[in-house]
Amino acid sequence: MVLKVGLDGNVVSKDSTTKHNTYETAQTETSGVTKEDTSSTSNTDTLATNGVPYNGTDAMVHSGTEVASNDTNGDAPSQITVPSWINGVEETGPSTFDVISPYTNIACWSSTSATPADALRAVDAASAAFPAWSATKPTARRDILLRAADLLEERTEANAEIMRTEMGADVGASQFFVVPLAIKMLRDVAGRITSVCGSVPTVEEEGQSAIVYKEPMGVILGIVPWNAPYVFGIRSAATALAGGNTTVLKSSDLSPRCYWAIGRAFADAGLPAGCLNIVSCRPADAPAVVNAMIAHSAVRKINFTGSTSVGRRIAKEAGMQLKPCLMELGGKNSAIVCEDANLDIAVQSVIAGAFLNSGQICMSTDRIVLHSAIAPAFLAALKSALSSAPPSDAPTLVSAASKARVQSLVTSSLAAGAHLIHGSVDAEPDEKASSIRLAPIIVGGAGDEDPLWLEESFASLAACRMVSSDEEAVQVANSGGYGLSAAVFTEDLRRGFRLAKKLESGAVHINSMTVHDEPVLPHGGVRNSGWGRFNAAQGLEEFLVTKTVTWKD
């Protein structure tokens, strides 16, 4: 599928005849997709949360009663409460927190806030389910995962609407990117289940034989973020389940209903109770909830996707328990534009890489590294493309705190001598004040120690710097300690490969943007961007343990 990305970073159209991970922008094209009005959603059907199959419409439980679809009319929080999934049962507890929609900056619904005791019950449920699930034949596990994928596909529009409401994603990013990618990942890992096999090495001693098994690990704890919830939930939970493990997801407090929808699909697909458990909690309770689960003796591995700072704390707790981690952390991703680059491709890819999903992607282009010979032409084309776009809604950020942080980064950088290439940090018009939006900003001249240059922005913000050689470009791109994704734009493929080998990054994309994720490609970083890999055969191996057995003939 080709997604065309408008100049504000929103996906404007799709071509289902090609791969989903390819993106196009056009200098004369802006967002032609109108964001769906999430201020009033109405479904005719309702859902009892006591095991009745979900049919793609939305409803939740409130105080034990069945409630119709959310109606975020801008006046009051909805009466929907997102439940936890524990041992196959949707539970609402006395403690809840509001989920704020970035589109309205008011509560769209509330979510059950799990306590450490609730989280430990979820781990206990996963532990109790593990013996039977790990003994299930691979084909049976495969069929359940494929049924869950079919259900998620049937519910694409409804699930994408939940994502738009909770995190402010546009129609293209939610309905045509994140949800379809998650479904493809689920089908891919389901297809890999029957390929798991060991080996029969030839040992040294005469009369002795050996076999090497691949076995499930046990209970896997997944700690997952808000910005691409269906992708992160699937790659964490489904990969663990595919390997014969059971799992607990600690979902983000910003997108709990998206993760609920994943649990609903697996339950309706016939996944046995306890195999997948999902809890969320208010931010203040997260350290106690997560640490309690990490310390539980049944948890054998932790996977975390999120910021480097939080990843350090989780890795420390896991290390104290001598438990392995899979960490996909932040990135400060560079796009190197060589003097022989195709200007149109480079400009289009930088715009898409920087502003898709409002820049709220771990692989987003944070740094634009320009060879000085092409810099004037590139910047002129970039500014023309951004400035000539007809007015459209600015990208939506997930929270007011995120916007305030980015505005502070830009203001401080400008005060230290940087300059604006595009955009501003001026206040929004009054009519937009009720939502959380930030128009694209590109800054030039940020210093080596400038937080804007060093820190992951996670917003519609990029910094630009000029260099005089490939060696300097590599040095600039490798500075700062991150290493998740990078891009190189050149018409000389050999040059692209030479640069790719020198870049300290988990992935390098030649003549395409830094945002690139698909089921067949291992995904992960190096240095401060983490370790281990999701996706493909390497991702499945992360959730298996190797056992050696020898015997005398």
XYZ file of C-alpha atoms in Angstrom:
553
model
C 0.000 0.000 0.000
C 1.361 3.430 -0.917
C 0.340 6.185 1.479
C 0.474 9.721 0.164
C 1.377 12.147 2.924
C 0.249 15.734 2.754
C 2.462 18.644 3.653
C 1.047 18.743 7.156
C 2.053 15.126 7.684
C -1.404 13.637 7.265
C -1.977 10.658 4.998
C -4.166 11.807 2.143
C -4.632 8.738 -0.049
C -3.646 5.116 -0.455
C -2.829 2.710 -3.246
C -3.492 -0.835 -2.103
C -1.607 -2.360 -5.015
C 1.784 -1.796 -3.438
C 3.444 -2.288 -0.080
C 2.113 -0.397 2.902
C 5.491 0.899 3.974
C 6.087 3.108 0.921
C 5.155 6.765 1.252
C 4.788 9.553 -1.274
C 4.332 13.268 -0.927
C 3.734 15.858 -3.586
C 4.835 19.441 -3.297
C 1.461 20.624 -4.535
C -0.517 18.190 -2.403
C -1.932 18.855 1.027
C -4.210 16.931 3.278
C -7.157 15.905 1.169
C -8.522 13.675 3.873
C -10.845 15.518 6.190
C -10.329 14.439 9.748
C -13.445 12.641 10.812
C -15.432 14.568 13.349
C -14.945 12.688 16.590
C -17.202 15.044 18.466
C -20.193 12.876 17.703
C -19.991 9.155 17.035
C -23.052 6.995 17.012
C -23.388 3.257 16.584
C -26.695 1.484 16.450
C -25.496 -1.663 18.176
C -24.241 -2.098 21.691
C -21.906 -4.594 23.272
C -22.371 -6.449 26.498
C -18.901 -6.945 27.968
C -19.643 -10.363 29.398
C -18.305 -12.393 26.501
C -20.801 -11.550 23.756
C -18.759 -11.328 20.526
C -17.774 -7.809 19.560
C -19.207 -6.864 16.170
C -17.088 -3.844 15.416
C -19.260 -1.266 17.108
C -18.188 0.391 20.299
C -19.582 0.106 23.758
C -18.170 -0.316 27.223
C -19.365 -1.086 30.661
C -20.117 1.504 33.299
C -20.984 0.526 36.838
C -21.949 -2.942 35.669
C -24.425 -1.786 33.033
C -24.271 -1.968 29.272
C -23.602 1.395 27.709
C -23.989 2.434 24.081
C -21.268 3.908 21.909
C -19.281 6.883 23.109
C -20.717 10.341 22.540
C -18.014 12.935 23.113
C -20.189 15.978 22.618
C -17.685 18.406 24.095
C -19.802 19.095 27.149
C -19.081 16.258 29.553
C -17.014 13.078 29.802
C -18.614 9.972 28.406
C -19.997 7.381 30.789
C -17.820 4.696 29.205
C -15.257 2.992 31.431
C -12.594 0.894 29.746
C -12.141 -2.367 31.677
C -9.089 -4.473 32.381
C -8.766 -7.959 30.896
C -7.832 -10.441 33.639
C -8.208 -14.178 33.155
C -10.628 -13.699 30.275
C -12.932 -11.369 32.220
C -13.440 -7.659 31.646
C -13.128 -6.008 35.047
C -14.032 -2.500 36.096
C -12.753 -1.408 39.470
C -13.556 1.426 41.849
C -10.500 3.417 40.794
C -10.589 5.126 37.385
C -8.867 7.903 35.481
C -10.003 10.123 32.620
C -8.695 9.625 29.094
C -8.285 13.017 27.412
C -8.900 13.341 23.684
C -6.404 15.691 21.998
C -9.116 16.721 19.540
C -11.195 18.330 22.280
C -8.805 18.495 25.252
C -11.550 17.015 27.432
C -12.262 13.501 28.683
C -13.642 11.166 26.026
C -14.069 8.271 28.485
C -12.499 6.846 31.605
C -10.436 3.748 32.228
C -10.132 1.321 35.079
C -6.924 1.977 37.008
C -5.351 -1.307 38.043
C -3.661 -1.629 41.403
C -0.491 -3.657 42.031
C -2.740 -6.396 43.412
C -4.770 -6.391 40.181
C -1.578 -6.604 38.149
C -0.348 -9.561 40.181
C -3.672 -11.328 39.615
C -3.136 -10.812 35.893
C 0.305 -12.421 36.127
C -1.151 -15.283 38.177
C -3.786 -15.830 35.492
C -1.124 -15.912 32.781
C 0.958 -18.325 34.836
C -2.000 -20.659 35.356
C -2.793 -20.611 31.633
C 0.778 -21.283 30.525
C 0.987 -25.102 30.885
C -2.021 -25.746 28.661
C -1.238 -23.023 26.127
C 2.416 -24.039 25.766
C 1.277 -27.614 25.073
C -1.164 -26.486 22.366
C -0.191 -27.624 18.891
C 1.377 -24.904 16.729
C -1.390 -25.177 14.148
C -4.024 -24.530 16.811
C -2.185 -21.421 18.003
C -1.814 -20.306 14.399
C -5.521 -20.653 13.695
C -6.499 -18.570 16.733
C -4.104 -15.794 15.726
C -5.436 -15.818 12.173
C -9.027 -15.587 13.442
C -8.034 -12.626 15.602
C -6.494 -10.973 12.536
C -9.708 -11.484 10.578
C -11.731 -9.911 13.381
C -9.400 -6.929 13.633
C -9.716 -6.464 9.889
C -13.518 -6.530 10.100
C -13.329 -3.869 12.815
C -10.720 -1.680 11.133
C -12.900 1.414 10.873
C -14.218 1.214 14.435
C -10.788 0.494 15.918
C -9.204 3.313 13.919
C -11.862 5.668 15.253
C -10.907 4.723 18.804
C -7.288 5.532 17.994
C -8.223 8.881 16.486
C -10.226 9.812 19.545
C -7.625 8.729 22.095
C -4.426 10.061 20.520
C -5.500 12.504 17.820
C -4.267 10.486 14.847
C -5.679 11.416 11.470
C -7.700 9.018 9.316
C -4.731 8.064 7.171
C -2.342 7.269 10.010
C -4.933 5.263 11.932
C -7.151 3.543 9.364
C -4.675 3.193 6.503
C -1.391 2.722 8.361
C -1.385 1.579 11.994
C -4.379 -0.771 12.042
C -3.564 -2.484 8.703
C 0.107 -2.825 9.679
C -0.887 -4.486 12.960
C -3.091 -6.957 11.086
C -0.265 -7.790 8.681
C 2.089 -8.318 11.611
C -0.400 -10.651 13.258
C -0.818 -12.739 10.115
C 2.927 -12.824 9.556
C 3.757 -14.116 13.022
C 0.886 -16.616 12.822
C 2.446 -17.992 9.660
C 5.820 -18.355 11.363
C 4.541 -20.517 14.222
C 4.935 -23.823 12.372
C 8.459 -22.882 11.259
C 9.893 -22.921 14.781
C 12.287 -25.829 15.007
C 15.410 -26.979 16.796
C 18.481 -28.746 15.487
C 20.370 -32.032 15.777
C 24.074 -31.169 15.999
C 26.772 -33.813 15.674
C 28.642 -34.023 18.978
C 32.251 -35.022 19.509
C 31.982 -38.183 21.576
C 31.272 -41.493 19.892
C 28.028 -43.073 21.033
C 26.511 -39.776 22.141
C 23.784 -37.720 20.456
C 22.207 -34.335 21.068
C 19.186 -32.282 20.159
C 18.524 -28.568 20.606
C 14.936 -27.529 21.347
C 13.179 -24.187 21.073
C 10.675 -23.811 23.904
C 8.380 -21.058 25.207
C 9.728 -19.025 28.086
C 6.661 -18.634 30.303
C 4.865 -15.403 31.198
C 5.964 -12.377 29.163
C 5.332 -8.844 30.434
C 4.797 -6.271 27.684
C 4.857 -2.564 28.525
C 3.472 -0.706 25.537
C 2.989 2.966 24.539
C 0.197 5.029 23.004
C 1.425 6.281 19.637
C 0.795 3.160 17.499
C -1.201 1.037 19.941
C -2.413 -1.704 17.614
C 1.075 -2.291 16.216
C 2.724 -2.342 19.621
C 0.033 -4.484 21.207
C 0.157 -7.062 18.416
C 3.927 -7.330 18.149
C 4.242 -7.704 21.924
C 1.301 -9.971 22.724
C 0.904 -11.951 19.505
C 4.584 -12.784 19.142
C 4.694 -14.039 22.711
C 1.532 -16.085 22.170
C 2.850 -17.472 18.885
C 5.840 -18.904 20.719
C 3.620 -20.667 23.244
C 3.998 -18.078 25.995
C 1.262 -16.303 27.895
C 1.387 -12.585 28.443
C 0.326 -9.507 30.366
C 0.189 -6.140 28.624
C 0.519 -3.009 30.690
C -1.093 -0.557 28.288
C -0.568 3.168 28.050
C -2.910 5.360 30.075
C -3.334 7.524 26.955
C -4.776 4.757 24.747
C -6.343 2.063 26.961
C -9.376 1.522 24.750
C -7.223 0.607 21.740
C -5.607 -2.135 23.798
C -9.015 -3.232 25.055
C -10.010 -3.724 21.403
C -7.032 -6.048 20.903
C -8.103 -8.096 23.910
C -11.663 -8.236 22.582
C -10.479 -9.579 19.211
C -8.387 -12.333 20.786
C -11.170 -13.327 23.162
C -13.656 -13.541 20.300
C -11.129 -15.563 18.301
C -11.156 -18.250 20.978
C -7.957 -17.506 22.884
C -8.215 -19.356 26.218
C -8.745 -17.295 29.351
C -5.572 -16.096 31.009
C -3.369 -16.287 27.921
C -3.657 -12.541 27.283
C -4.264 -10.113 30.134
C -4.367 -6.330 29.773
C -4.173 -3.721 32.522
C -3.796 0.042 32.580
C -3.370 2.483 35.431
C -3.047 6.150 36.189
C 0.502 7.473 35.649
C 1.195 7.982 39.344
C 0.589 4.285 40.010
C 2.610 2.972 37.061
C 5.944 2.422 38.876
C 4.324 0.330 41.608
C 2.206 -1.652 39.140
C 5.083 -2.368 36.751
C 7.634 -3.152 39.455
C 5.242 -5.593 41.120
C 4.878 -7.524 37.869
C 8.603 -7.491 37.107
C 9.296 -8.957 40.547
C 6.705 -11.737 40.163
C 8.498 -15.066 39.900
C 6.335 -16.212 36.975
C 7.441 -13.346 34.698
C 10.352 -14.614 32.593
C 10.957 -11.704 30.208
C 9.976 -8.067 29.783
C 9.555 -6.187 26.523
C 9.230 -2.429 26.576
C 8.596 0.164 23.887
C 8.936 3.751 24.993
C 11.330 6.486 26.005
C 14.964 5.856 26.826
C 14.617 7.410 30.280
C 11.797 5.061 31.303
C 13.566 2.154 29.610
C 16.584 2.656 31.858
C 14.413 2.360 34.959
C 12.627 -0.754 33.701
C 15.918 -2.372 32.679
C 17.318 -1.627 36.128
C 14.367 -3.284 37.862
C 14.576 -6.274 35.521
C 18.318 -6.525 36.079
C 17.810 -6.722 39.830
C 15.584 -9.744 39.170
C 18.045 -11.167 36.569
C 15.318 -11.108 33.931
C 16.042 -10.407 30.252
C 14.533 -7.429 28.455
C 13.697 -6.520 24.888
C 13.950 -2.745 24.612
C 12.765 -0.576 21.708
C 13.538 2.915 22.921
C 13.691 6.430 21.567
C 15.445 7.722 18.489
C 16.994 10.924 17.193
C 16.839 9.912 13.572
C 18.839 11.637 10.851
C 18.131 12.011 7.148
C 21.375 12.662 5.243
C 20.853 14.456 1.937
C 23.909 14.125 -0.320
C 24.708 16.623 -3.059
C 23.723 14.089 -5.742
C 20.323 13.324 -4.189
C 17.108 13.437 -6.184
C 15.731 16.685 -4.813
C 12.048 15.829 -5.179
C 12.416 12.435 -3.481
C 14.503 13.893 -0.655
C 12.092 16.754 0.057
C 9.033 14.519 -0.090
C 10.613 11.892 2.156
C 11.833 14.385 4.744
C 8.378 15.964 5.000
C 6.747 12.567 5.379
C 9.369 11.237 7.783
C 9.231 14.297 10.002
C 5.491 14.954 10.125
C 3.633 11.664 9.616
C 1.443 11.059 12.689
C 2.458 14.526 13.901
C 6.052 13.333 14.260
C 4.961 11.062 17.099
C 6.807 7.974 15.833
C 10.025 6.575 17.266
C 11.473 6.511 13.715
C 10.464 10.075 12.808
C 13.033 12.297 11.113
C 14.361 14.583 13.856
C 17.518 15.766 12.066
C 17.995 16.874 8.461
C 21.705 16.681 7.594
C 22.396 18.534 4.323
C 25.517 18.540 2.183
C 26.294 22.227 1.737
C 26.279 21.979 -2.073
C 22.608 20.972 -2.154
C 21.464 22.901 0.927
C 20.236 26.093 -0.821
C 18.189 24.197 -3.405
C 16.871 21.717 -0.839
C 15.816 24.373 1.657
C 14.168 26.449 -1.044
C 12.197 23.426 -2.246
C 11.348 22.412 1.319
C 10.083 25.866 2.288
C 8.164 26.176 -0.951
C 6.486 22.830 -0.420
C 5.509 23.651 3.152
C 4.521 27.278 2.572
C 2.535 26.788 -0.625
C 0.166 24.295 0.944
C -3.415 25.511 1.327
C -4.421 26.017 4.962
C -5.259 22.847 6.820
C -5.472 21.751 10.406
C -2.107 21.570 12.116
C -0.995 18.153 13.351
C -2.526 17.074 16.645
C -0.237 16.222 19.561
C -1.242 13.696 22.177
C -1.249 16.024 25.192
C -0.910 19.618 26.280
C 2.254 18.659 28.175
C 3.819 17.390 24.960
C 3.040 20.627 23.160
C 4.375 22.743 26.017
C 7.617 20.750 26.054
C 8.169 21.196 22.322
C 7.411 24.912 22.459
C 9.935 25.224 25.283
C 12.571 23.373 23.249
C 12.067 25.714 20.292
C 11.946 28.898 22.367
C 15.139 27.981 24.238
C 16.915 27.039 21.020
C 15.995 30.334 19.356
C 17.192 32.231 22.413
C 20.532 30.408 22.143
C 21.058 31.525 18.542
C 19.101 29.093 16.371
C 16.705 30.329 13.697
C 13.418 29.229 12.188
C 13.479 27.732 8.703
C 9.738 27.101 8.732
C 6.911 27.580 11.209
C 6.597 29.469 14.466
C 5.804 28.989 18.128
C 3.141 31.687 18.207
C -0.120 31.034 20.008
C -2.832 29.265 18.041
C -5.958 31.054 16.845
C -8.709 31.119 19.433
C -10.876 28.683 17.495
C -8.144 26.045 17.785
C -7.398 26.581 21.453
C -9.673 23.744 22.553
C -7.526 21.161 20.737
C -3.857 20.296 21.069
C -2.206 21.152 17.764
C 1.252 22.216 16.647
C 2.025 23.231 13.072
C 5.254 21.807 11.571
C 8.430 23.557 12.696
C 11.929 23.275 11.204
C 14.830 24.897 13.061
C 18.323 25.665 11.775
C 21.496 26.504 13.648
C 20.882 24.479 16.820
C 24.113 23.889 18.751
C 25.684 20.557 19.662
C 24.532 20.852 23.289
C 21.116 22.293 22.490
C 18.368 20.056 23.959
C 16.411 20.528 20.722
C 19.336 18.923 18.853
C 19.931 16.170 21.421
C 16.496 15.142 22.701
C 13.830 13.146 20.901
C 11.162 15.722 20.072
C 8.252 13.338 19.381
C 6.324 16.100 17.661
C 6.030 17.946 14.350
C 9.534 19.371 14.798
C 12.852 18.807 12.992
C 16.300 20.400 13.165
C 18.509 21.089 10.148
C 22.300 21.283 9.821
C 24.715 21.642 6.889
C 27.892 19.547 6.454
C 30.745 19.585 3.944
C 31.529 15.863 3.568
C 30.176 12.356 4.009
C 32.474 11.876 6.993
C 31.038 14.927 8.724
C 27.506 13.789 7.883
C 28.133 10.425 9.552
C 29.692 12.116 12.576
C 26.688 14.395 12.969
C 24.173 11.567 12.504
C 25.971 9.336 15.017
C 26.222 12.061 17.657
C 23.945 12.066 20.665
C 23.867 8.377 21.542
C 20.684 7.197 19.795
C 20.612 4.631 17.002
C 17.171 3.547 15.828
C 16.684 4.630 12.210
C 18.390 6.746 9.568
C 17.977 7.701 5.919
C 20.448 8.482 3.146
C 19.505 10.236 -0.097
C 21.900 9.739 -3.010
C 21.750 8.650 -6.645
C 24.858 6.484 -6.085
C 23.773 3.241 -4.425
C 27.376 2.302 -3.589
C 27.753 5.583 -1.754
C 24.519 4.874 0.066
C 25.802 1.495 1.214
C 29.110 2.997 2.353
C 27.258 5.513 4.484
C 24.835 2.883 5.776
C 27.723 0.746 7.050
C 29.143 3.685 8.997
C 25.864 4.803 10.565
C 25.320 3.420 14.068
C 21.653 2.608 13.659
C 19.345 -0.381 13.768
C 18.092 0.467 10.270
C 19.211 2.662 7.387
C 16.907 3.453 4.466
C 18.460 4.577 1.192
C 16.261 6.998 -0.753
C 13.257 6.529 1.515
C 12.182 8.077 4.783
C 13.293 7.062 8.271
C 9.800 5.740 9.116
C 9.751 2.171 7.850
C 8.276 -0.816 9.668
C 6.906 -4.026 8.201
C 6.511 -7.633 9.364
C 9.428 -9.168 7.438
C 12.043 -6.672 8.653
C 13.621 -6.951 12.121
C 12.991 -3.735 14.019
C 15.038 -2.321 16.870
C 17.915 -0.061 17.765
C 21.415 0.147 19.142
C 23.023 2.255 21.848
C 20.446 4.429 23.633
C 17.711 3.183 21.310
C 17.681 -0.225 22.964
C 18.508 -3.810 22.123
C 16.801 -6.883 20.738
C 14.470 -7.046 17.768
C 10.754 -7.186 17.055
C 9.312 -8.596 13.814
C 10.323 -11.410 11.469
C 12.158 -14.558 12.570
C 14.395 -12.551 14.901
C 11.355 -11.196 16.726
C 9.907 -14.655 17.322
C 13.279 -15.906 18.586
C 13.158 -13.217 21.286
C 10.321 -15.125 22.967
C 11.834 -18.609 22.832
C 14.411 -20.298 25.027
C 17.014 -22.742 23.749
C 17.360 -26.071 25.543
C 20.072 -28.658 24.860
C 19.522 -32.367 25.548
C 22.225 -35.019 25.154
C 22.078 -38.788 25.576
C 24.157 -41.904 25.236
C 23.078 -44.103 22.329
